[in-house]
CSV table of C-alpha atoms and ligand atoms in Angstrom, one decimal:
chain,number,residue,atom,x,y,z
M,1,UNK,CA,0.0,0.0,0.0
M,2,UNK,CA,3.0,2.3,0.5
M,3,UNK,CA,3.2,5.7,-1.1
M,4,UNK,CA,6.7,6.5,-2.1
M,5,UNK,CA,8.3,9.7,-3.3
M,6,UNK,CA,11.7,9.3,-5.0
M,7,UNK,CA,13.9,12.4,-5.6
M,8,UNK,CA,10.8,14.6,-6.1
M,9,UNK,CA,11.4,18.3,-6.9
M,10,UNK,CA,8.8,20.9,-7.7
M,11,UNK,CA,9.3,24.3,-9.2
M,12,UNK,CA,6.4,26.9,-9.3
M,13,UNK,CA,6.5,29.0,-12.5
M,14,UNK,CA,9.3,26.9,-14.1
M,15,UNK,CA,10.7,28.7,-17.2
M,16,UNK,CA,9.7,32.1,-15.8
M,17,UNK,CA,11.8,34.7,-14.0
M,18,UNK,CA,9.7,34.1,-10.9
M,19,UNK,CA,10.5,30.4,-10.7
M,20,UNK,CA,10.4,29.1,-7.1
M,21,UNK,CA,12.0,25.7,-6.2
M,22,UNK,CA,9.4,24.7,-3.5
M,23,UNK,CA,10.6,21.1,-3.2
M,24,UNK,CA,14.1,19.9,-3.7
M,25,UNK,CA,15.0,16.2,-4.0
M,26,UNK,CA,12.4,14.8,-1.6
M,27,UNK,CA,12.6,11.0,-0.8
M,28,UNK,CA,9.8,9.8,1.5
M,29,UNK,CA,7.9,6.7,2.1
M,30,UNK,CA,4.5,6.5,3.8
M,31,UNK,CA,3.9,2.9,4.9
M,32,UNK,CA,0.7,1.4,6.2
M,33,UNK,CA,-0.7,2.5,9.6
M,34,UNK,CA,1.9,5.1,10.6
M,35,UNK,CA,1.2,8.4,12.4
M,36,UNK,CA,3.6,11.0,10.8
M,37,UNK,CA,4.1,14.6,11.7
M,38,UNK,CA,5.3,16.9,8.9
M,39,UNK,CA,6.8,20.0,10.3
M,40,UNK,CA,8.4,23.1,8.9
M,41,UNK,CA,8.6,26.8,9.0
M,42,UNK,CA,6.2,28.8,6.9
M,43,UNK,CA,7.1,28.5,3.2
M,44,UNK,CA,9.2,25.3,3.8
M,45,UNK,CA,7.1,23.4,1.2
M,46,UNK,CA,4.7,21.4,3.4
M,47,UNK,CA,1.5,22.2,1.4
M,48,UNK,CA,3.3,21.7,-1.9
M,49,UNK,CA,4.5,18.3,-0.7
M,50,UNK,CA,1.1,17.1,0.5
M,51,UNK,CA,-0.6,18.1,-2.8
M,52,UNK,CA,1.8,15.7,-4.5
M,53,UNK,CA,0.6,12.8,-2.3
M,54,UNK,CA,-2.8,12.5,-4.0
M,55,UNK,CA,-1.7,13.6,-7.4
M,56,UNK,CA,-3.0,17.2,-7.4
M,57,UNK,CA,0.4,18.4,-8.5
M,58,UNK,CA,2.8,16.7,-10.8
M,59,UNK,CA,6.5,16.7,-9.8
M,60,UNK,CA,8.9,18.7,-11.9
M,61,UNK,CA,11.5,15.9,-11.3
M,62,UNK,CA,11.4,12.5,-9.6
M,63,UNK,CA,8.7,9.9,-9.3
M,64,UNK,CA,5.8,9.0,-7.0
M,65,UNK,CA,4.5,5.5,-6.7
M,66,UNK,CA,1.5,4.0,-5.0
M,67,UNK,CA,1.5,0.3,-4.4
M,68,UNK,CA,4.5,0.1,-6.8
M,69,UNK,CA,2.9,2.0,-9.7
M,70,UNK,CA,3.9,5.4,-11.0
M,71,UNK,CA,0.9,7.6,-10.3
M,72,UNK,CA,1.7,9.8,-13.3
M,73,UNK,CA,1.7,6.9,-15.8
M,74,UNK,CA,-0.9,7.3,-18.5
M,75,UNK,CA,-3.6,4.8,-17.3
M,76,UNK,CA,-3.1,5.2,-13.6
M,77,UNK,CA,-6.6,5.5,-11.9
M,78,UNK,CA,-6.3,9.0,-10.3
M,79,UNK,CA,-9.9,9.0,-9.0
M,80,UNK,CA,-9.1,5.8,-7.0
M,81,UNK,CA,-5.9,7.4,-5.7
M,82,UNK,CA,-7.8,10.5,-4.6
M,83,UNK,CA,-10.2,8.4,-2.5
M,84,UNK,CA,-7.4,6.3,-1.0
M,85,UNK,CA,-5.2,9.3,-0.1
M,86,UNK,CA,-7.6,11.7,1.5
M,87,UNK,CA,-6.4,15.2,1.7
M,88,UNK,CA,-7.9,17.7,4.1
M,89,UNK,CA,-6.8,21.2,3.1
M,90,UNK,CA,-5.9,24.1,5.4
M,91,UNK,CA,-9.2,25.8,6.6
M,92,UNK,CA,-11.3,22.9,5.2
M,93,UNK,CA,-14.5,24.4,6.6
M,94,UNK,CA,-14.5,26.8,3.7
M,95,UNK,CA,-15.4,23.8,1.5
M,96,UNK,CA,-18.5,22.9,3.5
M,97,UNK,CA,-21.5,23.8,1.4
M,98,UNK,CA,-24.4,21.4,1.8
M,99,UNK,CA,-27.6,22.4,3.8
M,100,UNK,CA,-26.8,20.1,6.7
M,101,UNK,CA,-23.9,18.2,8.3
M,102,UNK,CA,-25.0,14.8,7.2
M,103,UNK,CA,-25.5,15.7,3.5
M,104,UNK,CA,-22.1,17.3,3.5
M,105,UNK,CA,-20.4,14.1,4.7
M,106,UNK,CA,-22.4,12.1,2.2
M,107,UNK,CA,-21.2,14.2,-0.7
M,108,UNK,CA,-17.9,12.2,-1.4
M,109,UNK,CA,-19.3,8.7,-1.2
M,110,UNK,CA,-22.3,9.8,-3.4
M,111,UNK,CA,-19.8,10.9,-6.0
M,112,UNK,CA,-18.2,7.4,-5.9
M,113,UNK,CA,-21.6,6.1,-7.1
M,114,UNK,CA,-22.2,3.9,-4.1
M,115,UNK,CA,-25.7,2.6,-3.1
M,116,UNK,CA,-27.7,4.9,-0.7
M,117,UNK,CA,-27.4,2.6,2.3
M,118,UNK,CA,-23.7,2.4,2.0
M,119,UNK,CA,-23.4,6.1,1.6
M,120,UNK,CA,-25.4,6.7,4.8
M,121,UNK,CA,-23.5,4.0,6.7
M,122,UNK,CA,-20.2,5.5,5.8
M,123,UNK,CA,-21.3,9.0,6.7
M,124,UNK,CA,-22.5,7.8,10.1
M,125,UNK,CA,-19.3,6.0,10.8
M,126,UNK,CA,-17.2,8.9,9.7
M,127,UNK,CA,-19.1,11.3,11.9
M,128,UNK,CA,-18.8,8.9,14.8
M,129,UNK,CA,-15.1,8.7,14.3
M,130,UNK,CA,-14.7,12.4,14.6
M,131,UNK,CA,-17.0,12.6,17.6
M,132,UNK,CA,-20.0,14.5,16.0
M,133,UNK,CA,-23.2,13.1,17.6
M,134,UNK,CA,-26.4,12.5,15.8
M,135,UNK,CA,-28.2,15.6,17.1
M,136,UNK,CA,-25.9,17.6,14.8
M,137,UNK,CA,-26.7,15.7,11.6
M,138,UNK,CA,-29.6,18.0,10.5
M,139,UNK,CA,-27.9,21.2,11.5
M,140,UNK,CA,-26.4,23.6,9.0
M,141,UNK,CA,-22.6,23.2,9.1
M,142,UNK,CA,-22.3,27.0,9.4
M,143,UNK,CA,-23.9,26.9,12.9
M,144,UNK,CA,-21.1,24.8,14.4
M,145,UNK,CA,-18.0,25.9,16.3
M,146,UNK,CA,-14.7,26.2,14.4
M,147,UNK,CA,-13.5,22.9,15.8
M,148,UNK,CA,-16.7,21.1,15.0
M,149,UNK,CA,-16.8,22.5,11.4
M,150,UNK,CA,-13.3,21.2,10.9
M,151,UNK,CA,-14.3,17.8,12.2
M,152,UNK,CA,-17.2,17.6,9.8
M,153,UNK,CA,-14.8,18.5,7.0
M,154,UNK,CA,-12.5,15.7,8.1
M,155,UNK,CA,-15.5,13.3,8.3
M,156,UNK,CA,-16.2,14.1,4.7
M,157,UNK,CA,-12.8,12.8,3.6
M,158,UNK,CA,-13.0,9.8,6.0
M,159,UNK,CA,-16.3,8.8,4.4
M,160,UNK,CA,-14.3,8.0,1.3
M,161,UNK,CA,-12.5,5.4,3.5
M,162,UNK,CA,-9.0,6.5,2.6
M,163,UNK,CA,-5.9,4.4,3.5
M,164,UNK,CA,-3.9,7.5,4.1
M,165,UNK,CA,-5.3,10.6,5.7
M,166,UNK,CA,-3.4,13.8,5.1
M,167,UNK,CA,-4.3,16.9,7.2
M,168,UNK,CA,-2.8,20.2,6.2
M,169,UNK,CA,-2.5,22.3,9.4
M,170,UNK,CA,-5.8,21.0,10.9
M,171,UNK,CA,-5.4,23.2,14.0
M,172,UNK,CA,-4.6,26.5,12.3
M,173,UNK,CA,-6.7,29.4,13.6
M,174,UNK,CA,-8.4,27.3,16.4
M,175,UNK,CA,-8.4,28.2,20.1
M,176,UNK,CA,-6.5,25.8,22.4
M,177,UNK,CA,-9.8,23.9,23.1
M,178,UNK,CA,-10.6,23.5,19.4
M,179,UNK,CA,-7.0,22.5,18.8
M,180,UNK,CA,-7.0,19.8,21.5
M,181,UNK,CA,-10.4,18.6,20.3
M,182,UNK,CA,-9.1,18.0,16.8
M,183,UNK,CA,-5.9,16.4,17.8
M,184,UNK,CA,-7.4,14.0,20.2
M,185,UNK,CA,-10.1,13.0,17.7
M,186,UNK,CA,-7.4,12.4,15.0
M,187,UNK,CA,-5.4,10.3,17.5
M,188,UNK,CA,-8.6,8.4,18.3
M,189,UNK,CA,-9.5,7.7,14.7
M,190,UNK,CA,-6.0,6.7,13.9
M,191,UNK,CA,-6.2,4.1,16.7
M,192,UNK,CA,-9.7,2.9,15.7
M,193,UNK,CA,-9.1,2.5,12.0
M,194,UNK,CA,-5.3,1.9,11.7
M,195,UNK,CA,-5.0,4.2,8.7
M,196,UNK,CA,-1.9,6.2,8.1
M,197,UNK,CA,-2.1,9.8,9.1
M,198,UNK,CA,0.1,12.6,7.9
M,199,UNK,CA,-0.4,15.6,10.2
M,200,UNK,CA,1.1,18.9,8.9
M,201,UNK,CA,1.9,21.5,11.5
M,202,UNK,CA,4.3,24.1,12.5
M,203,UNK,CA,3.8,23.4,16.1
M,204,UNK,CA,6.2,20.9,17.7
M,205,UNK,CA,3.9,20.8,20.7
M,206,UNK,CA,1.0,19.5,18.5
M,207,UNK,CA,2.9,16.7,16.9
M,208,UNK,CA,5.1,15.7,19.9
M,209,UNK,CA,2.2,14.4,21.8
M,210,UNK,CA,0.7,12.3,19.0
M,211,UNK,CA,3.0,11.1,16.2
M,212,UNK,CA,5.5,8.2,16.0
M,213,UNK,CA,7.6,9.8,13.3
M,214,UNK,CA,8.5,13.4,12.4
M,215,UNK,CA,9.6,14.7,9.1
M,216,UNK,CA,11.1,18.2,9.3
M,217,UNK,CA,11.2,20.3,6.2
M,218,UNK,CA,13.4,23.3,5.6
M,219,UNK,CA,13.5,25.3,2.3
M,220,UNK,CA,12.0,22.5,0.3
M,221,UNK,CA,14.3,19.8,1.7
M,222,UNK,CA,13.9,17.1,4.3
M,223,UNK,CA,16.1,18.0,7.2
M,224,UNK,CA,15.2,15.1,9.6
M,225,UNK,CA,13.0,12.1,9.3
M,226,UNK,CA,13.1,10.2,12.6
M,227,UNK,CA,11.3,9.4,15.8
M,228,UNK,CA,10.2,12.4,17.9
M,229,UNK,CA,12.9,12.0,20.5
M,230,UNK,CA,15.7,11.6,17.9
M,231,UNK,CA,14.4,14.8,16.1
M,232,UNK,CA,14.1,16.8,19.3
M,233,UNK,CA,17.7,15.8,20.1
M,234,UNK,CA,18.6,18.4,17.5
M,235,UNK,CA,17.3,21.3,19.5
M,236,UNK,CA,20.0,23.8,18.3
M,237,UNK,CA,19.7,22.9,14.6
M,238,UNK,CA,15.9,23.2,14.9
M,239,UNK,CA,16.1,26.6,16.3
M,240,UNK,CA,18.5,27.6,13.5
M,241,UNK,CA,15.7,26.9,11.0
M,242,UNK,CA,13.1,28.8,13.1
M,243,UNK,CA,11.6,25.8,14.9
M,244,UNK,CA,11.4,25.2,18.6
M,245,UNK,CA,11.4,21.9,20.4
M,246,UNK,CA,8.4,21.2,22.7
M,247,UNK,CA,8.5,23.0,26.0
M,248,UNK,CA,9.1,19.8,27.9
M,249,UNK,CA,12.4,19.3,26.0
M,250,UNK,CA,13.7,22.6,27.2
M,251,UNK,CA,12.6,21.9,30.8
M,252,UNK,CA,14.2,18.5,30.8
M,253,UNK,CA,17.5,19.9,29.4
M,254,UNK,CA,17.5,22.6,32.1
M,255,UNK,CA,16.9,20.1,34.9
M,256,UNK,CA,19.7,17.9,33.5
M,257,UNK,CA,22.1,20.9,33.5
M,258,UNK,CA,21.1,21.5,37.1
M,259,UNK,CA,22.1,18.0,38.1
M,260,UNK,CA,18.8,16.1,37.9
M,261,UNK,CA,19.2,12.7,36.3
M,262,UNK,CA,16.2,13.0,33.9
M,263,UNK,CA,15.8,11.4,30.5
M,264,UNK,CA,16.0,14.4,28.1
M,265,UNK,CA,14.5,12.2,25.3
M,266,UNK,CA,11.0,12.4,26.8
M,267,UNK,CA,8.9,14.3,24.4
M,268,UNK,CA,5.4,14.3,25.8
M,269,UNK,CA,4.1,15.8,29.1
M,270,UNK,CA,3.3,12.3,30.4
M,271,UNK,CA,6.8,11.0,29.6
M,272,UNK,CA,8.3,14.1,31.2
M,273,UNK,CA,6.3,13.7,34.3
M,274,UNK,CA,7.4,10.1,34.7
M,275,UNK,CA,11.1,10.9,34.2
M,276,UNK,CA,10.9,13.9,36.6
M,277,UNK,CA,9.1,11.8,39.3
M,278,UNK,CA,11.7,9.0,38.9
M,279,UNK,CA,14.6,11.4,39.3
M,280,UNK,CA,13.0,12.9,42.4
M,281,UNK,CA,12.4,9.5,43.9
M,282,UNK,CA,16.1,8.5,43.3
M,283,UNK,CA,17.3,11.8,44.7
M,284,UNK,CA,15.2,11.2,47.9
M,285,UNK,CA,16.6,7.7,48.2
M,286,UNK,CA,20.3,8.9,48.1
B,1,ATP,N1,1.0,29.0,-6.2
B,1,ATP,C1,2.3,29.3,-6.0
B,1,ATP,N2,3.0,30.0,-6.9
B,1,ATP,C2,4.3,30.4,-6.6
B,1,ATP,N3,4.9,30.1,-5.5
B,1,ATP,C3,4.3,29.4,-4.6
B,1,ATP,C4,2.9,29.0,-4.8
B,1,ATP,N4,2.5,28.3,-3.7
B,1,ATP,C5,3.6,28.2,-2.8
B,1,ATP,N5,4.6,28.9,-3.4
B,1,ATP,C6,6.0,29.1,-2.8
B,1,ATP,O1,6.5,27.8,-2.6
B,1,ATP,C7,7.2,27.7,-1.3
B,1,ATP,C8,6.6,26.6,-0.5
B,1,ATP,O2,5.3,27.0,-0.2
B,1,ATP,P1,4.2,26.1,0.7
B,1,ATP,O3,2.9,26.8,0.6
B,1,ATP,O4,4.3,24.7,0.1
B,1,ATP,O5,4.9,26.1,2.1
B,1,ATP,P2,4.3,25.7,3.5
B,1,ATP,O6,5.4,25.0,4.3
B,1,ATP,O7,3.0,25.0,3.3
B,1,ATP,O8,4.0,27.1,4.2
B,1,ATP,P3,2.9,27.5,5.4
B,1,ATP,O9,3.4,27.0,6.7
B,1,ATP,O10,2.9,29.0,5.3
B,1,ATP,O11,1.5,26.9,5.0
B,1,ATP,C9,7.2,29.1,-0.7
B,1,ATP,O12,8.3,29.8,-1.1
B,1,ATP,C10,5.9,29.7,-1.4
B,1,ATP,O13,6.1,31.1,-1.5
B,2,MG,MG1,1.0,25.3,4.0
């Protein structure tokens, strides 16, 4: 099922004076069932990259394969690819347009030409996965809160039953509550369905708590592609490219400098709490 990018580059406005090399020699594999965070400063190429994943943009150089087939070869079924690699754009609520929540989520599967019962079943399941209860089904999507609207938009893509879900900055513009709501629902649906999730963000805090792999982009290139703790080990280099490690990383480094035997590799608040408590216990025992 893997989606694979090999030496992919992309130039906006190629052959013009305003040419911008937005992606430069990207090699990336998205296997089954992985939760990946894609991080980078503004303009680093994240959105350009994710639009390559479902064939919206054709690479200027390099190849993209899905299940071993080049997605740009002549007879490749693009429509199938678009339903298997579900892309949720930044501010997806701008794309909600149906009269009620349920009809909006039904839109995608309806386009696939599925029977009515299956369309409705898929829509229900998708709304369940993003935590939107039945009493909202007949409401206008425009009456919902920012976080709820976004969850409905995500449900619309989930109803296509993708194998890979790509979310471009799903928390942008939301308040902390809306942000936590979205992230915990995404983590929940990842656990429930086992699909691969690519979460684009420029917040280390957002991804540190959820993903198992982090891809860091800088100026169109991949700077790191590793586990969160390995990536956050490069605190100085991350700062040089305008990214900060999560707050817990800074706290743990400071404690270590002050003689506490904590594990600086902890990246989530829970892990940090455990290593701090352990160090305190050991200190007391001495
Ligand atoms: N339609 C376009 N035409 C020309 N240049 C573009 C276009 N879209 C993006 N770019 C340029 O390509 C580069 C990568 O942009 P991209 O939007 O992929 O970055 P990003 O990491 O998603 O940024 P952000 O965090 O702000 O969303 C930037 O230099 C940007 O100015
Ligand atoms: Mg972007």
